[in-house]
Coordinates of C-alpha atoms in Angstrom, one line a residue:
X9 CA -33.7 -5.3 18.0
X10 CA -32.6 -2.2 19.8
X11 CA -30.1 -4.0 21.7
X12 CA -28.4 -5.8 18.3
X13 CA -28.1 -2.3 16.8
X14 CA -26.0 -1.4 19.9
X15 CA -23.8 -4.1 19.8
X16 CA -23.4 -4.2 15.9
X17 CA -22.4 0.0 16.8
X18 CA -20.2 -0.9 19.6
X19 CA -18.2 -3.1 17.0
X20 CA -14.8 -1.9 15.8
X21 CA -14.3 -1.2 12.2
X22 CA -11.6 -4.3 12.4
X23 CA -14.7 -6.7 13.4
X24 CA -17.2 -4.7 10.7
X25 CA -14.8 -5.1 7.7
X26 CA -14.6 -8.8 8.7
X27 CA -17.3 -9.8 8.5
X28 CA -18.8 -7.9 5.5
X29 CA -15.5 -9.5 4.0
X30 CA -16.9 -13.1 4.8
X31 CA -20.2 -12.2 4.4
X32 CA -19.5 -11.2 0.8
X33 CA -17.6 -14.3 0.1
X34 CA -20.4 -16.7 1.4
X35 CA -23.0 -14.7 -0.7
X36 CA -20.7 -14.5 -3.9
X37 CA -20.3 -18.4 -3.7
X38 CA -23.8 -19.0 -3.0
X39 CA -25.2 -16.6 -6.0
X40 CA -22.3 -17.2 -8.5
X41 CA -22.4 -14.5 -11.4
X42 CA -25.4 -13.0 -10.2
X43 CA -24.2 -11.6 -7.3
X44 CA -22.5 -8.5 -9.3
X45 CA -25.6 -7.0 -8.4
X46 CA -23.8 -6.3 -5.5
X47 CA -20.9 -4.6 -7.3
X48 CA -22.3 -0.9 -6.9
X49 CA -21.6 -1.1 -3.1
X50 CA -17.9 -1.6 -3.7
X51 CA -18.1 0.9 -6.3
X52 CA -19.5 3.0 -4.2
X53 CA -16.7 2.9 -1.4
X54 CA -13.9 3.6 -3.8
X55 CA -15.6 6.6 -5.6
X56 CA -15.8 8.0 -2.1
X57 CA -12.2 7.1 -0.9
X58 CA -11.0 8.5 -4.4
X59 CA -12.8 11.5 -3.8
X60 CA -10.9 12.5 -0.5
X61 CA -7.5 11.3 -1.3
X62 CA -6.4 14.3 -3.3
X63 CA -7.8 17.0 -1.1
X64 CA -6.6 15.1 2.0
X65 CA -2.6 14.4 0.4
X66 CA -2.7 17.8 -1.0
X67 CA -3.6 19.4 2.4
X68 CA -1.5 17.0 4.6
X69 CA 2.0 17.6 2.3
X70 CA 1.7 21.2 2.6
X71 CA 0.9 21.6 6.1
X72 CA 3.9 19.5 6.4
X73 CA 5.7 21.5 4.7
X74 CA 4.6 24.4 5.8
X75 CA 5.4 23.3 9.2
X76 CA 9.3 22.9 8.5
X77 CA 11.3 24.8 11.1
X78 CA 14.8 23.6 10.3
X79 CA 15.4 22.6 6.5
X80 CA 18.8 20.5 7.4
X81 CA 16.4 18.3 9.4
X82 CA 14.1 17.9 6.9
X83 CA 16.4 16.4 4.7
X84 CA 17.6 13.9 7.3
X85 CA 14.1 13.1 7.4
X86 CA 13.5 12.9 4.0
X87 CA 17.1 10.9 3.5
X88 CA 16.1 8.5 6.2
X89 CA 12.5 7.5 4.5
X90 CA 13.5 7.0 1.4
X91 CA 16.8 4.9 2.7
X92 CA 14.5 2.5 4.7
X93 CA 12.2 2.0 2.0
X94 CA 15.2 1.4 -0.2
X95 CA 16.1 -1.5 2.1
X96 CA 12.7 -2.8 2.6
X97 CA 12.1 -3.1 -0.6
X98 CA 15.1 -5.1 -1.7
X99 CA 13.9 -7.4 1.4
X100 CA 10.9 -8.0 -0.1
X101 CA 12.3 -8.9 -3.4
X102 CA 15.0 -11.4 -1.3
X103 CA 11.6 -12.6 0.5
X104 CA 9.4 -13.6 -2.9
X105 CA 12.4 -15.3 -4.5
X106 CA 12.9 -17.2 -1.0
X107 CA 9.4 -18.4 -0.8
X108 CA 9.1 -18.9 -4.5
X109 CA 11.5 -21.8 -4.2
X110 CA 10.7 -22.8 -0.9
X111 CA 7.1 -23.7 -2.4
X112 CA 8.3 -24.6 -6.3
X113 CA 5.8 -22.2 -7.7
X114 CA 6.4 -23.2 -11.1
X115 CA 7.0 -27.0 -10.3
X116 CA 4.1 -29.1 -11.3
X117 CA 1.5 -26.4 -12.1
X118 CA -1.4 -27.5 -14.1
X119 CA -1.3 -24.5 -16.4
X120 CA -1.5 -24.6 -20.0
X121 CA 1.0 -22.7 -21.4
X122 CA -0.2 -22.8 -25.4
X123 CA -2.8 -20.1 -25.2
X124 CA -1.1 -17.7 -22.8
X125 CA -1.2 -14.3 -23.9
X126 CA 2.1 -12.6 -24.9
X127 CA 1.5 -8.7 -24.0
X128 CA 4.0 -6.0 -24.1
X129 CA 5.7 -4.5 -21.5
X130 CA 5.1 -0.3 -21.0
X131 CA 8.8 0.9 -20.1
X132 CA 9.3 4.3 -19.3
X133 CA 12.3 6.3 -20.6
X134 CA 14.4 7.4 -17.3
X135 CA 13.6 11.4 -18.7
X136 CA 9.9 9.8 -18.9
X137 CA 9.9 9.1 -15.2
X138 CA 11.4 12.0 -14.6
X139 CA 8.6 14.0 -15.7
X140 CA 5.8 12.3 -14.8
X141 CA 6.7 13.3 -11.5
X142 CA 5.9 17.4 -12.2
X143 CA 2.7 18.2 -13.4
X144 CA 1.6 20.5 -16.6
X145 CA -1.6 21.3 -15.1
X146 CA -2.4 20.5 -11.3
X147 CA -5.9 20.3 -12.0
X148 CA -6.0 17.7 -14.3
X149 CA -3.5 16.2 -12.0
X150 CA -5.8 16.6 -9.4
X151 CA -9.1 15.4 -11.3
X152 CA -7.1 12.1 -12.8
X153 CA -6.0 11.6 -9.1
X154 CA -2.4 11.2 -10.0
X155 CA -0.8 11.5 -6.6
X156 CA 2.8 11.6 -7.2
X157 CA 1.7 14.7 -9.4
X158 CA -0.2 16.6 -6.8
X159 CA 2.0 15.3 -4.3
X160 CA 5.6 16.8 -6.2
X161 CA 2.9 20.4 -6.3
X162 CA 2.2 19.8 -2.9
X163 CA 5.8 20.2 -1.7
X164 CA 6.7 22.9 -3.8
X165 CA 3.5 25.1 -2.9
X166 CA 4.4 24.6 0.8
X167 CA 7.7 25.3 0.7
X168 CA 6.8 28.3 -1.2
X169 CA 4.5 29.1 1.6
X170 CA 7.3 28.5 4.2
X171 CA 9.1 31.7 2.3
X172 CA 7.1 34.4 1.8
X173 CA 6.2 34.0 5.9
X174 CA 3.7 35.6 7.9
X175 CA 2.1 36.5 4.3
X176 CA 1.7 33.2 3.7
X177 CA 0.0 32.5 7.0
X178 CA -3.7 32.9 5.8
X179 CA -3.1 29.9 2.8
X180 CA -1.6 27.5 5.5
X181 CA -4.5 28.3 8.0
X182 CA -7.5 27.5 5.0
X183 CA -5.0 24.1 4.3
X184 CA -4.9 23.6 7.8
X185 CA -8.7 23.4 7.8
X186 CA -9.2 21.7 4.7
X187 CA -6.9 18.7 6.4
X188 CA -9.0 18.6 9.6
X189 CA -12.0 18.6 7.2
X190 CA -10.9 15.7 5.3
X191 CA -10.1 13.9 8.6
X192 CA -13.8 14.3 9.2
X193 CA -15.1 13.6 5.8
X194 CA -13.0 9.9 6.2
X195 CA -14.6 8.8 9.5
X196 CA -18.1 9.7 7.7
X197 CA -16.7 7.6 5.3
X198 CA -15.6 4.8 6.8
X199 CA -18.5 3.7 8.6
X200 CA -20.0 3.1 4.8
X201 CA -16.5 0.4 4.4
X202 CA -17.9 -2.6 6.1
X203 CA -21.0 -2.5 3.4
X204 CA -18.6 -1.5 0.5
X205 CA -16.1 -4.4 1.1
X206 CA -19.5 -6.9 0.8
X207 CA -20.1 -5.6 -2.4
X208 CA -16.5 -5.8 -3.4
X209 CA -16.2 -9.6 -2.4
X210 CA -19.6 -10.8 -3.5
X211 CA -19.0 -9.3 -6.8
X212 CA -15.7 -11.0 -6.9
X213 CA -16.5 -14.3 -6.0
X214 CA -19.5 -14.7 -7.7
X215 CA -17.5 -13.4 -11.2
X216 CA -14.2 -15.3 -10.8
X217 CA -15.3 -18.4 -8.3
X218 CA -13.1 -20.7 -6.6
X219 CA -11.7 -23.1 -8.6
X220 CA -9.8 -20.3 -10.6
X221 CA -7.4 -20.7 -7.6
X222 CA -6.2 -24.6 -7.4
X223 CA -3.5 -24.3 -10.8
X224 CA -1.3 -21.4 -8.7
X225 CA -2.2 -22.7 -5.0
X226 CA 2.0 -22.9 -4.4
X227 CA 2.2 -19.4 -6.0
X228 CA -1.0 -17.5 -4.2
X229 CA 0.8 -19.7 -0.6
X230 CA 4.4 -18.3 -1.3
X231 CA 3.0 -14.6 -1.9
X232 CA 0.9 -14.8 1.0
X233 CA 3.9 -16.2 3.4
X234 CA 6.2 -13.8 1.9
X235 CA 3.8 -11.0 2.6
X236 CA 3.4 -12.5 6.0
X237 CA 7.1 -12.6 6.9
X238 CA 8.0 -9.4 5.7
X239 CA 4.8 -7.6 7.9
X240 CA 5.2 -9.6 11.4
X241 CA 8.8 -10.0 10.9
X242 CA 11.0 -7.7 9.4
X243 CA 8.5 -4.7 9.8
X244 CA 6.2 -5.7 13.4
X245 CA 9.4 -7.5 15.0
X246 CA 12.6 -6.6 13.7
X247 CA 11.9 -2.5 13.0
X248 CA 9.1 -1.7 15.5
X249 CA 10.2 -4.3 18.4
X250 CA 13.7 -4.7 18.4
X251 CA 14.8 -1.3 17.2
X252 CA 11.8 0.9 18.4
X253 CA 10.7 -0.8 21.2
X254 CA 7.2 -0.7 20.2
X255 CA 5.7 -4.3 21.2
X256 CA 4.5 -6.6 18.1
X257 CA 0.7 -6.7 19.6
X258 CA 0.6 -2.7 19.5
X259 CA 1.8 -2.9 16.4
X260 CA -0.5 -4.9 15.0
X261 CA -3.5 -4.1 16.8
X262 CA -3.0 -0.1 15.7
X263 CA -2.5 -1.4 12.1
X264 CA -5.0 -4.0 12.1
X265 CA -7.7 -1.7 10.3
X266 CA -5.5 -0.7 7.6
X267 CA -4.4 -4.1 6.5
X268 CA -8.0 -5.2 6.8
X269 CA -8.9 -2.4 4.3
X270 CA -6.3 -2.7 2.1
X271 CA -6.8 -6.2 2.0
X272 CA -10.3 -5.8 1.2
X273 CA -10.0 -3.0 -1.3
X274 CA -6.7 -3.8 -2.6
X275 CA -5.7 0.0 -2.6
X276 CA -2.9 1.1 -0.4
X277 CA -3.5 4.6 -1.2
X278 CA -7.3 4.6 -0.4
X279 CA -6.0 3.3 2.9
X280 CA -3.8 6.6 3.8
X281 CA -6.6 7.7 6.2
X282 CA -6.6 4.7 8.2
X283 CA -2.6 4.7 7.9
X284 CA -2.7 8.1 9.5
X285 CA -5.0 6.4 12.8
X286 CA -2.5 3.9 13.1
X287 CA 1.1 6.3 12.8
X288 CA -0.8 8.7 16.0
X289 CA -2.2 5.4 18.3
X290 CA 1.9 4.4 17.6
X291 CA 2.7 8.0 19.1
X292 CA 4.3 9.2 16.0
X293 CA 4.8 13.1 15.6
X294 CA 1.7 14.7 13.3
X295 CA 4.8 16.7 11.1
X296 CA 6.7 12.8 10.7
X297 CA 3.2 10.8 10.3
X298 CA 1.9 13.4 7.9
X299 CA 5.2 13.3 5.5
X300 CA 5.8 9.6 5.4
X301 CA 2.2 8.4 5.1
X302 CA 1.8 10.8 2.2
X303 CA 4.7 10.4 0.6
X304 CA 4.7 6.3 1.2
X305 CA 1.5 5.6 -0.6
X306 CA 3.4 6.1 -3.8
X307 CA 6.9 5.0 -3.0
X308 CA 6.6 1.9 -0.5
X309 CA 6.1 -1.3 -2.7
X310 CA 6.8 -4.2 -0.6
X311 CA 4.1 -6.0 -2.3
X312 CA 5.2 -5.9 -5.9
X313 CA 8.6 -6.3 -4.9
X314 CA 7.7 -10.0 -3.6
X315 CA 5.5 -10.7 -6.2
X316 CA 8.6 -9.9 -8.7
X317 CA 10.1 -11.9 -6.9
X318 CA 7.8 -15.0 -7.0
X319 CA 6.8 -14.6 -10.6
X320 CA 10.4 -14.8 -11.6
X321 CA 10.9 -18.3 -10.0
X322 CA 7.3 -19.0 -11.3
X323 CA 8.1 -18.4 -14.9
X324 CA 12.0 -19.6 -14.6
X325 CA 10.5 -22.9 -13.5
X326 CA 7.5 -23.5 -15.4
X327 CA 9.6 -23.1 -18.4
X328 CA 12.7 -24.6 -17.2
X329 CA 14.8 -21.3 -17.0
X330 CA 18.2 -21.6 -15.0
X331 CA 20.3 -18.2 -13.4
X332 CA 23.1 -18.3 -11.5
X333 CA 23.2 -17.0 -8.3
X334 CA 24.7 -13.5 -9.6
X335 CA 22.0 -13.5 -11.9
X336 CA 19.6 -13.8 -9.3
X337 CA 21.0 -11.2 -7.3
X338 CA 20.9 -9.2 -10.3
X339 CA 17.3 -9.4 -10.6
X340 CA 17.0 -8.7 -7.1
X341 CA 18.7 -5.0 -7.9
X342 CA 16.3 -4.8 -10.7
X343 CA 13.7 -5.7 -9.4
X344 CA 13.8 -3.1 -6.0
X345 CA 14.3 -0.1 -8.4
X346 CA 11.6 -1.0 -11.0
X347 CA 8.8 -1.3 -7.9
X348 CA 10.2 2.1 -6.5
X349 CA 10.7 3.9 -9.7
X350 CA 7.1 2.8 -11.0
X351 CA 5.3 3.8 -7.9
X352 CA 2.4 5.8 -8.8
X353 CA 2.3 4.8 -12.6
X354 CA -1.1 3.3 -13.6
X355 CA -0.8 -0.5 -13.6
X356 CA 2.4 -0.4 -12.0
X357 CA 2.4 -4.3 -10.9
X358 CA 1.6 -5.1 -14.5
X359 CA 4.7 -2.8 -15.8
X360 CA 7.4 -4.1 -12.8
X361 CA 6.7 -7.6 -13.4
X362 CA 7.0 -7.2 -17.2
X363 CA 10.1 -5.0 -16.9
X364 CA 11.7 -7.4 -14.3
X365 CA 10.8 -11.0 -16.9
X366 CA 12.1 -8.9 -19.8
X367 CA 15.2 -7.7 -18.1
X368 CA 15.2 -11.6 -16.9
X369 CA 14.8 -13.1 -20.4
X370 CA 11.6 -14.8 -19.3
X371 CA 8.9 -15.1 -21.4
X372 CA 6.0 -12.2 -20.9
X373 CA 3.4 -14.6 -21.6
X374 CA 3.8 -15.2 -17.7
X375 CA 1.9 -11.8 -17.1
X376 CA -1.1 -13.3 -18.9
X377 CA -0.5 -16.6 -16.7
X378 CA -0.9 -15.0 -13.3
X379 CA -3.2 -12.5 -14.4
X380 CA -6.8 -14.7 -13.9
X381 CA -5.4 -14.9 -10.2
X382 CA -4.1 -11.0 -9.9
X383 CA -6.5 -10.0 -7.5
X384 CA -6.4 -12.5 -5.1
X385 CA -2.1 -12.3 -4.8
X386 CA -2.9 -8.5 -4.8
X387 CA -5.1 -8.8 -1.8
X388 CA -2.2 -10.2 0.1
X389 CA 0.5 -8.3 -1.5
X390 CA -0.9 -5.4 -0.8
X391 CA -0.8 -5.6 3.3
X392 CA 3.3 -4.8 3.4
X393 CA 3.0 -1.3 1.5
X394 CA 0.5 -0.3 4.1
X395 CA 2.6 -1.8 6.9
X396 CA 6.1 -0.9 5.7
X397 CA 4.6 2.8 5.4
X398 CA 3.3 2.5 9.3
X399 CA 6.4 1.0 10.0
X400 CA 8.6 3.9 8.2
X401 CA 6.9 6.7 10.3
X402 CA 7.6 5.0 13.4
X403 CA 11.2 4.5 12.8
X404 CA 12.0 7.9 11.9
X405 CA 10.0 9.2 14.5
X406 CA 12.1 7.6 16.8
X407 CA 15.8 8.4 15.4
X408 CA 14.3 11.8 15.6
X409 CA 12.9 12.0 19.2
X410 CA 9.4 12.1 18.3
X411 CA 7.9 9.1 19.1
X412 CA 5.6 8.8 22.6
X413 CA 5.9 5.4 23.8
X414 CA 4.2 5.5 26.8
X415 CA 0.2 4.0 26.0
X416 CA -1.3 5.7 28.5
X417 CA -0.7 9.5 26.6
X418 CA -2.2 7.4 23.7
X419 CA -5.2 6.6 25.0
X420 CA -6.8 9.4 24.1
X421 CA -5.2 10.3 20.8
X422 CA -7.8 11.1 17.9
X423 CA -7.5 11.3 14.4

């Protein structure tokens, strides 16, 4: 007995999460509906993620900040993330309409159409966006968890410290501590995951089932492959190998616990913790890994981006819907700006797609369609936010000479 415990304890949090994940899969099948019982562990696990993601952001952004030593290169570095994420994103977009008529999503799906729900998009103003980016009260910002809120507080509060100087030195040194602190509260944390993501898939197996998924096989395949593609490929082999000389298998094996996570929880945000492990086993700089991570989680949407992209050519096809190529390119434009712009808006997949269809001339009912299998494309979707944000921090760091290459002065690197 003593000598399982050991091995279960010498396990990484990569082999944990797996198999809680199939674990909770098998059960869910086996007990059907009554396995929500299990739901309270998964609850669990995100009330404690949610609970550390503010304080740690907050305290991350302004130490950031606060660390600034030259403001020109700070705005290169700001310029530069948002730039690749730009690109990325539009990618992604290219990627989902690719594979959503490689696979003919909307060819031959047995759905019927007749009791679709037609729901209304939410479209926010452009003065709307605007200011839900700047908080009335940061406390209520903090206590709804509305990052780009605290995050857009963040930044100003540690610029403001980098002014007033040495008198500022006291705040920085408490946020300072508070970020180390949250560092630790996450690794407390995370050794709870592998029990959480049971609950989570037991719950969501036994609810759902199966055999919700055989009517948008093609469509679940073509997110999955797109996500796929735009991970290994365009961020793993393309950005980090090619360009930053960081080999694919590093890559992947310092990110591997984040995509499991995320792919388990289906939170990219909740995942900034393990984000921030990955970014420092790469050898990026604590002041770039900090910035990017923080700032990613709300503005790196890979994920929706494809699935725009593959609900378009769903819905153009399953009700017989032609564009021209323009028009597709179009959409593409669209499409990249509504899944950066809506970052960090409550049910922000929901609004994109229904922006993108309605900009599109496709019928909204499509958001009803897709929506019995939204969790399972969101499980897979989700993987290229957390990997284009990794990815981000490790191409800056490099255009900026800070980014350790050699492995063996990573060994030892802790979070």
């Amino acid at each position: 007995m003593a000598k399982a415990v050991s091995k279960i304890r010498s396990m990484t949090l990569f082999s944990k999460i797996m198999i809680g994940f199939a674990l909770g899969i098998t059960i869910g099948a086996i007990m059907g509906e009554k396995a929500s019982i299990f739901a309270v562990l998964g609850s669990i696990l995100i009330r404690l993620l949610q609970v550390v993601v503010v304080p740690l952001v907050f305290s991350l952004m302004v130490v950031a900040i606060a660390d600034i030593d030259d403001m020109q290169q700070f705005g290169k570095i700001a310029l530069k993330t948002v730039g690749t994420y730009v690109v990325f994103t539009f990618v992604a977009t290219a990627l989902g309409l690719g594979m959503g008529f490689l696979f003919q999503v909307g060819q031959g799906a047995n759905i019927d159409t007749s009791t679709a729900v037609i729901q209304d998009p939410v479209v926010l103003s452009v003065s709307d966006t605007i200011l839900s980016f700047i908080p009335s009260n940061i406390v209520q910002a903090m206590t709804e968890g509305n990052l780009i809120q605290v995050i857009f507080f963040a930044v100003i509060f540690g610029f403001s410290l980098l002014a007033i100087g040495e008198k500022g030195a006291p705040m920085l040194l408490l946020c300072k501590s508070l970020a180390e602190t949250m560092k630790k509260f996450v690794n407390i944390v995370l050794a709870f995951t592998p029990i959480g993501v049971f609950g989570l898939m037991a719950n969501v197996i036994g609810t759902s089932g199966l055999s919700i998924i055989w009517p948008y096989l093609k469509t679940i395949g073509a997110v999955y492959t797109a996500a796929s593609i735009q991970t290994i490929v365009v961020h793993g082999i393309i950005v980090c190998g090619f360009i930053c000389r960081v080999p694919l298998k590093r890559f992947l094996q310092s990110s591997k616990e984040s995509m499991a996570f995320a792919f388990s929880t289906t939170s990219s945000v909740a995942t900034i913790p393990l984000a921030l492990k990955a970014v420092k086993k790469l050898g990026v700089s604590d002041r770039i890994g900090n910035f990017i991570i923080t700032i990613g989680s709300n503005m790196s949407m890979d994920g929706i981006a494809i699935y725009e992209g593959v609900a378009i050519v769903f819905a153009a096809q399953l009700f017989g819907v032609e564009f021209t190529l323009m028009e597709y390119f179009r959409i593409m434009l669209i499409a990249t700006i509504t899944s950066m712009g809506l970052a960090g808006v409550p049910g922000s997949g929901l609004i994109a797609i229904s922006v993108v269809l309605q900009t599109a001339g496709l019928p909204l009912e499509t958001v009803g369609l897709l929506a019995g299998v939204d969790r399972i494309l969101n499980m897979g979707r989700i993987i290229p936010n957390v990997t284009a944000d990794i990815c981000t921090s490790v191409l800056v760091a490099k255009s900026e000479g800070e980014l350790e290459l050699d492995p063996r002065r990573l060994a030892q690197a802790e979070f």
